[in-house]
Short mmCIF file of C-alpha atoms in Angstrom, two decimals:
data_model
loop_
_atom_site.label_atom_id
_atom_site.label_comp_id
_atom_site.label_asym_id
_atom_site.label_seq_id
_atom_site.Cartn_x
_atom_site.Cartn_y
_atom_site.Cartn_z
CA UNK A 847 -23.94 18.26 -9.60
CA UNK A 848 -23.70 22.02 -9.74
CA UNK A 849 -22.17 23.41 -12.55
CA UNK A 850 -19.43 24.92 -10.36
CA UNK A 851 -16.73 24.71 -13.22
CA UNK A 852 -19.27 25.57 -16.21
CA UNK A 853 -16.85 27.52 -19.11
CA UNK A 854 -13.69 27.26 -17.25
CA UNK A 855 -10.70 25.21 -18.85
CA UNK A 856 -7.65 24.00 -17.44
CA UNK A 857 -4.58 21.29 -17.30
CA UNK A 858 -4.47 18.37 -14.57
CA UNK A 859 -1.16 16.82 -14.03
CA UNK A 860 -0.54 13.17 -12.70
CA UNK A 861 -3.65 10.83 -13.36
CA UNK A 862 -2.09 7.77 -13.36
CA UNK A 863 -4.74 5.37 -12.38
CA UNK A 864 -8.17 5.24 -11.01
CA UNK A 865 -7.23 5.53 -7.56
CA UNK A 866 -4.97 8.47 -7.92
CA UNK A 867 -6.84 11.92 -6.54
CA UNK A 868 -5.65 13.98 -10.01
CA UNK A 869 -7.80 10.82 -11.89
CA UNK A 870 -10.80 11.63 -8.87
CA UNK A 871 -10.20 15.11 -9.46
CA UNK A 872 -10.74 14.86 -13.66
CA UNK A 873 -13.57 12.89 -13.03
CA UNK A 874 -15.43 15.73 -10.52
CA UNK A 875 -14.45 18.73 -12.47
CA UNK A 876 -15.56 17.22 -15.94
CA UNK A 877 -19.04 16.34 -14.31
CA UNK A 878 -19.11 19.87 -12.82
CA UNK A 879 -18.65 21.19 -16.62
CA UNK A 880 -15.21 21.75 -16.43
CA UNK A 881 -13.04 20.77 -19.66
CA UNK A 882 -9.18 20.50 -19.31
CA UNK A 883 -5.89 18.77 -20.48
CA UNK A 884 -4.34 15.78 -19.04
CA UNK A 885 -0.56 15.54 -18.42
CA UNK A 886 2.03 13.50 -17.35
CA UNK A 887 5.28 12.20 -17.82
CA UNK A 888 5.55 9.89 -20.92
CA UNK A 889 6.84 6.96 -17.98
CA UNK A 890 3.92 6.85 -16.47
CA UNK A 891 1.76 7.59 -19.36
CA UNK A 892 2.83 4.42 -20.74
CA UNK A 893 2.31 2.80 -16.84
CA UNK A 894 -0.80 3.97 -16.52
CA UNK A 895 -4.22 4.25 -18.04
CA UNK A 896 -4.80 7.60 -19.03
CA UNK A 897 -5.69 7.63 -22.27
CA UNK A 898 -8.87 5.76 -20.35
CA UNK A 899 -9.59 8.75 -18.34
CA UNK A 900 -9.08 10.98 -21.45
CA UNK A 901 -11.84 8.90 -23.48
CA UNK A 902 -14.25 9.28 -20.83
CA UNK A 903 -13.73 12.84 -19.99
CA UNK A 904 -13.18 13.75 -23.78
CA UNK A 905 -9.62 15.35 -22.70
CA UNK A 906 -6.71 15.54 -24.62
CA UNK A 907 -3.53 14.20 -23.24
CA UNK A 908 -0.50 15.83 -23.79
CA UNK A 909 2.84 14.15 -22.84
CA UNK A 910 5.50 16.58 -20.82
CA UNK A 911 7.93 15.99 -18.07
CA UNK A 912 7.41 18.74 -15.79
CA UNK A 913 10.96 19.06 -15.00
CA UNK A 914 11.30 20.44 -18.89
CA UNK A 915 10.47 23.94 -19.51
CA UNK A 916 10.66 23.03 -23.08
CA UNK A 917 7.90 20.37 -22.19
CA UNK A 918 6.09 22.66 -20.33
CA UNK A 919 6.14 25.34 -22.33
CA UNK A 920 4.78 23.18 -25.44
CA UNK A 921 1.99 21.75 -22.85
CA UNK A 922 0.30 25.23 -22.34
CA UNK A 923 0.55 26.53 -25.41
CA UNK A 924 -1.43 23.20 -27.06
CA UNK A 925 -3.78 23.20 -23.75
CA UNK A 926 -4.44 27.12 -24.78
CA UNK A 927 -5.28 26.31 -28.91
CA UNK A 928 -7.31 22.94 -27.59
CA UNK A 929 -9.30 24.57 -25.04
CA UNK A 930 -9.73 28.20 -27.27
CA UNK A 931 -8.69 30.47 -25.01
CA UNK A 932 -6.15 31.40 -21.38
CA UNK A 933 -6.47 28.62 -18.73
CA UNK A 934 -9.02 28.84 -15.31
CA UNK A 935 -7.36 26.14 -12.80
CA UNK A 936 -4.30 24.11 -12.91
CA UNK A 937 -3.82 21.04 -10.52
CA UNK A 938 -0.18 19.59 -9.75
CA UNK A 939 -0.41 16.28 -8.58
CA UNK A 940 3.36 15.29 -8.77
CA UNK A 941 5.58 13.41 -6.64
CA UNK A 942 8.74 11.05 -6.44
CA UNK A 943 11.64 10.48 -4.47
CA UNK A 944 14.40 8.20 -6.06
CA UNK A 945 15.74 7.81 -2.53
CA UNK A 946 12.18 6.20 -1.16
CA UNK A 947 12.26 3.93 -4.18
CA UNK A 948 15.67 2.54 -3.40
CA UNK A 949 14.90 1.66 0.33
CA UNK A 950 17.87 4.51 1.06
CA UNK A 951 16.94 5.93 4.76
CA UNK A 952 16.52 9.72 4.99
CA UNK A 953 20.16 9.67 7.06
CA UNK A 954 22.17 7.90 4.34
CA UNK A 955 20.57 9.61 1.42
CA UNK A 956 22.08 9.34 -2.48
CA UNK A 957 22.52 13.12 -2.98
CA UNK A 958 21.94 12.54 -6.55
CA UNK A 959 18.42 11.03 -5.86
CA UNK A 960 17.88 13.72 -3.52
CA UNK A 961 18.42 16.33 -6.47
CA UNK A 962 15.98 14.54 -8.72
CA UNK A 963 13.69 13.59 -5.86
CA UNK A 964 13.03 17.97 -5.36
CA UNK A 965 13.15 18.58 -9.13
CA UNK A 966 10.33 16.17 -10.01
CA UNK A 967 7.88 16.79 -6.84
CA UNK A 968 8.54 20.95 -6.17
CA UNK A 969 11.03 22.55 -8.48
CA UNK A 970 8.65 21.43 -11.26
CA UNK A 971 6.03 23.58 -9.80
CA UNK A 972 8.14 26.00 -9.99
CA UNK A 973 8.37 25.91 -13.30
CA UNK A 974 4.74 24.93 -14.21
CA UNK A 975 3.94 28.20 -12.48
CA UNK A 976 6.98 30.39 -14.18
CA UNK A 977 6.02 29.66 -17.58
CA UNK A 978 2.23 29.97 -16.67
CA UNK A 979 3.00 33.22 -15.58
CA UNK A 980 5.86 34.18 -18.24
CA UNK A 981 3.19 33.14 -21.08
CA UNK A 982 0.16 35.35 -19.57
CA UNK A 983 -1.22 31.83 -20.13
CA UNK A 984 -3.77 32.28 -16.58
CA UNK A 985 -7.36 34.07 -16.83
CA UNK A 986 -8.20 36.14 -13.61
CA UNK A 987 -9.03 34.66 -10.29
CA UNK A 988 -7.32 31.59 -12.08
CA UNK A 989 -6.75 28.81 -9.32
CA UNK A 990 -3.58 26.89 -9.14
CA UNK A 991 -2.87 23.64 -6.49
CA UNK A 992 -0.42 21.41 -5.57
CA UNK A 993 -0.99 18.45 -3.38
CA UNK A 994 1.27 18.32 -0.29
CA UNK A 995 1.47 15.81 3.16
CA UNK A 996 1.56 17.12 6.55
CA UNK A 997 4.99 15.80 7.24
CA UNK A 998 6.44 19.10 5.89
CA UNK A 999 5.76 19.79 9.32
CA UNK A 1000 6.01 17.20 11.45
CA UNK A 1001 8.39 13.92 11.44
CA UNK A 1002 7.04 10.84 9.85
CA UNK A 1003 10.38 9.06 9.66
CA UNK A 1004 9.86 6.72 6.83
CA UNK A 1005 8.35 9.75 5.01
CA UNK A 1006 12.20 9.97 4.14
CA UNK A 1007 12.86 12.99 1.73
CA UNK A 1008 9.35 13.31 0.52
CA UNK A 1009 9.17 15.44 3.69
CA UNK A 1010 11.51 18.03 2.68
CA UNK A 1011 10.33 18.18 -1.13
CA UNK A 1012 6.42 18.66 0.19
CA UNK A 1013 7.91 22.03 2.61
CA UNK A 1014 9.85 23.10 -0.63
CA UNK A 1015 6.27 22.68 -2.40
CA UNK A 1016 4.61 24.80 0.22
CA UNK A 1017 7.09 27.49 0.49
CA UNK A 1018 7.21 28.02 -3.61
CA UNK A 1019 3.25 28.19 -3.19
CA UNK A 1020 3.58 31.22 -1.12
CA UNK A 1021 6.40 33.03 -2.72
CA UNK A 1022 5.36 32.39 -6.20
CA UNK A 1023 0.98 32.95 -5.02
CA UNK A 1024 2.39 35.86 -4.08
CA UNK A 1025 3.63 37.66 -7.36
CA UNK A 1026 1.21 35.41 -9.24
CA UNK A 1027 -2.19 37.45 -7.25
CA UNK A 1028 -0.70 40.97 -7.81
CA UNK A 1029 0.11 40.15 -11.55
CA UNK A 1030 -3.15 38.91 -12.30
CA UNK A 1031 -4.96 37.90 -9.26
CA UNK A 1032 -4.60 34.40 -9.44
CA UNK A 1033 -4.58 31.82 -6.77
CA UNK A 1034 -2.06 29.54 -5.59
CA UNK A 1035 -2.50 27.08 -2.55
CA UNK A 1036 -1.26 23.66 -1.24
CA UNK A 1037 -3.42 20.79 -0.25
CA UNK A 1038 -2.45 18.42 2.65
CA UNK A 1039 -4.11 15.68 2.25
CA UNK A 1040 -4.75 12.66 4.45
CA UNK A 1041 -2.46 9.56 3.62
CA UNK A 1042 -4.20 7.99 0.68
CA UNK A 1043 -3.93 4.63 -0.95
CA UNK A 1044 -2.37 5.86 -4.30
CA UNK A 1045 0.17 4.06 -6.26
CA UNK A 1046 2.82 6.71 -4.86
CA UNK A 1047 1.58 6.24 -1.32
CA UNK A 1048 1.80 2.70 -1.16
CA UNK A 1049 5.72 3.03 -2.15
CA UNK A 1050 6.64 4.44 1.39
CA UNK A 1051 7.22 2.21 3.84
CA UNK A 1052 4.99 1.74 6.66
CA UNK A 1053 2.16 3.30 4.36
CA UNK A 1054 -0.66 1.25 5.78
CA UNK A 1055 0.64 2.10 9.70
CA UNK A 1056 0.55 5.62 8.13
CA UNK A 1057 -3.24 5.19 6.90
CA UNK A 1058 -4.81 3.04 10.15
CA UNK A 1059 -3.26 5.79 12.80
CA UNK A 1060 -4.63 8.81 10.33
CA UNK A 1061 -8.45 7.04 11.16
CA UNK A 1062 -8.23 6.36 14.26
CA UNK A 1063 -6.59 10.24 15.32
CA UNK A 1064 -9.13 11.93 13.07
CA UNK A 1065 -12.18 12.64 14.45
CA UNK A 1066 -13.82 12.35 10.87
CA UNK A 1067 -11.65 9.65 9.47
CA UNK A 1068 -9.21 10.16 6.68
CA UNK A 1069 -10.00 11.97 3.62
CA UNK A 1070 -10.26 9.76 0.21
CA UNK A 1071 -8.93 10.80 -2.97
CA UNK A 1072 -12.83 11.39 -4.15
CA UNK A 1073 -13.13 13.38 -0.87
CA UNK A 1074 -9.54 15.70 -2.22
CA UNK A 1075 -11.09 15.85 -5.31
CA UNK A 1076 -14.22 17.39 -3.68
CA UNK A 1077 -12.18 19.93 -2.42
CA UNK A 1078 -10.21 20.87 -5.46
CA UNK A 1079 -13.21 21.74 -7.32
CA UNK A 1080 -14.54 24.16 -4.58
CA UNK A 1081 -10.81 25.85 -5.15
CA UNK A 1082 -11.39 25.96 -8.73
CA UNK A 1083 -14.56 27.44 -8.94
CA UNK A 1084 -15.14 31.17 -7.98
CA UNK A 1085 -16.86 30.02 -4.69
CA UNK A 1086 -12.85 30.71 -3.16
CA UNK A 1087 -11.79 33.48 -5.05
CA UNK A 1088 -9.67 35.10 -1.84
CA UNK A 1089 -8.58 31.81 -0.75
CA UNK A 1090 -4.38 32.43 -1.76
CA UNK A 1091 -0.67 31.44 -0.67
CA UNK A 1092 -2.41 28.38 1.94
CA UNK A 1093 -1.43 25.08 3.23
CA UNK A 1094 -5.04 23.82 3.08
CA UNK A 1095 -5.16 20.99 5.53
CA UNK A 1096 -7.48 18.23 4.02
CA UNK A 1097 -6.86 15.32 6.78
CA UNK A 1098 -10.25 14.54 8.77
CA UNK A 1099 -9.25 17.07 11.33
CA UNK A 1100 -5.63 14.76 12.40
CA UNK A 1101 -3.73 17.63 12.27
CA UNK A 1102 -5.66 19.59 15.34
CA UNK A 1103 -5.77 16.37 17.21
CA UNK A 1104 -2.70 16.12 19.78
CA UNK A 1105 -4.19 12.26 20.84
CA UNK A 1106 -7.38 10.36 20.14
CA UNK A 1107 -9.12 8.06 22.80
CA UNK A 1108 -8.69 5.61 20.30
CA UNK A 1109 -5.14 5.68 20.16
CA UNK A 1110 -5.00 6.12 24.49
CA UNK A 1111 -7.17 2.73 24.48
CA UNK A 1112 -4.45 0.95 22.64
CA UNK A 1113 -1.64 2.06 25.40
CA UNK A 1114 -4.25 1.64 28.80
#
C-alpha cells in the first residue's frame, strides 16, 4: 500500500454488503491510512452488514437518510467531533428507483416513485453537498464523488428511470463542483462505472445481459467494484487535486468502443 490517504478523514455513504464498491472502497482507503464515517439509511443498515465493515475498519456508523437535511446535517457534524477536525473526501454511493423495484416500465412510470426514485439517488447529493458546503464542513482540495452509469447518456432500456436520476447526478456534480472549487477549492466528480454485480445492480432487469455485453465490448473487461474502489482513492488523495466537475468513465474502455469483434462474431 502507499499511504495515499495518510491524515485525511472523511464519510462513505452506502456500504451495504461486501460486494458493494462503497464497502470495496472503505476497505482500500482504511488500508491506505484513511479514517472515515460510515452512513446509510437505517433500512439498509438493518439489511445489511455494516456494523461488520465498521469493526474491521474501526469506523463509526452513523445512521441518516440522505434525503433529510436534518439527518444530514447531524451526520457531519458527529463525523467532524469523531474524526477531530473538517472532512478530506466524501463518497456517495446511493441509488434507488421505486419504479425498477415494482417491475413499472420507464413508459408507464408511477410519478410518485419517480419523485422518490430522484430524491434518494441525486437530489440527496444535492443536499449532502449543500450542507457540506453551508457548514464549512470541507478542508481544501477536499474530494467529493458520486457513482453514476453510462446510461445517462445512452439508452439501456431496462435501465428504466435510473437513467434519468444518474444525468440529474452528473449535472448537480458540475453545477454544484463548480461553486464548491471557487469557495474552497474542493473537488466534485462523477464516476461511471462498469455494470457491477451489487445488490442494486442485480435489481434491474436484464442485469447479467448488461454485465456479459460490458466484457465482451471492453477491450479490458469490466471494471469490479475493488477495481472502482481503486480509483476512488486516487481521487481522494492529492495525486488529482485539478481533477473537478467530471464524468469519470470507469468501464474497461466500453464507452470508446462503437463494436467489438467479439460482439461481430456473434452476428457473422
Amino acid at each position: 500500500m502507499y499511504n495515499l490517504l495518510k491524515g485525511k478523514r472523511g464519510i462513505i455513504f452506502g456500504a451495504l454488503d461486501e460486494n458493494s464498491i462503497a464497502w470495496k472502497t472503505a476497505e482500500r482507503v482504511h488500508e491506505e491510512g484513511g479514517v472515515f464515517v460510515l452512513s446509510n439509511a437505517p433500512a439498509s443498515i438493518r439489511m445489511g452488514s455494516i456494523d461488520a465493515l465498521a469493526k474491521k475498519t474501526g469506523a463509526l456508523v452513523v445512521p441518516a437518510d440522505a434525503t433529510s437535511v436534518a439527518d444530514l446535517e447531524n451526520l457531519v457534524e458527529q463525523a467532524m467531533i469523531h474524526l477531530g477536525g473538517k472532512i478530506d473526501f466524501v463518497l456517495h454511493s446511493i441509488g434507488m428507483s421505486v419504479n425498477v423495484r415494482k417491475g413499472n416500465h420507464y413508459t408507464q412510470q408511477n410519478y410518485d416513485f419517480t419523485q422518490k426514485g430522484w430524491d434518494v439517488s441525486a437530489v440527496s447529493f444535492h443536499k449532502v453537498l449543500q450542507v457540506l458546503y453551508h457548514k464549512d464542513a470541507m478542508n481544501e482540495w477536499g474530494s467529493i464523488v458520486a457513482l453514476s452509469y453510462m446510461a445517462a447518456q445512452r439508452v439501456f432500456p431496462d435501465y428504466n428511470d435510473m437513467a434519468d436520476n444518474k444525468a440529474f447526478l452528473e449535472s448537480i456534480a458540475r453545477s454544484f463542483g463548480y461553486f464548491f472549487g471557487k469557495k474552497s477549492k474542493v473537488r466534485v466528480n462523477t464516476i461511471s462505472q462498469s455494470p457491477t454485480a451489487t445488490k442494486a445492480g442485480h435489481g434491474v432487469k436484464g442485469f447479467n445481459g448488461f454485465i456479459n455485453y460490458a466484457e465482451k465490448m471492453a477491450p479490458l473487461g469490466n471494471a469490479s467494484a475493488l477495481d472502482c474502489a481503486n480509483y476512488t482513492v486516487t481521487l481522494f488523495s492529492d495525486l488529482t487535486r485539478k481533477v473537478t466537475l467530471q464524468n469519470l468513465m470507469h468501464d474497461g474502455g466500453f464507452s470508446n468502443v462503437g463494436v467489438s469483434q467479439e460482439i461481430m462474431e456473434m452476428f457473422e
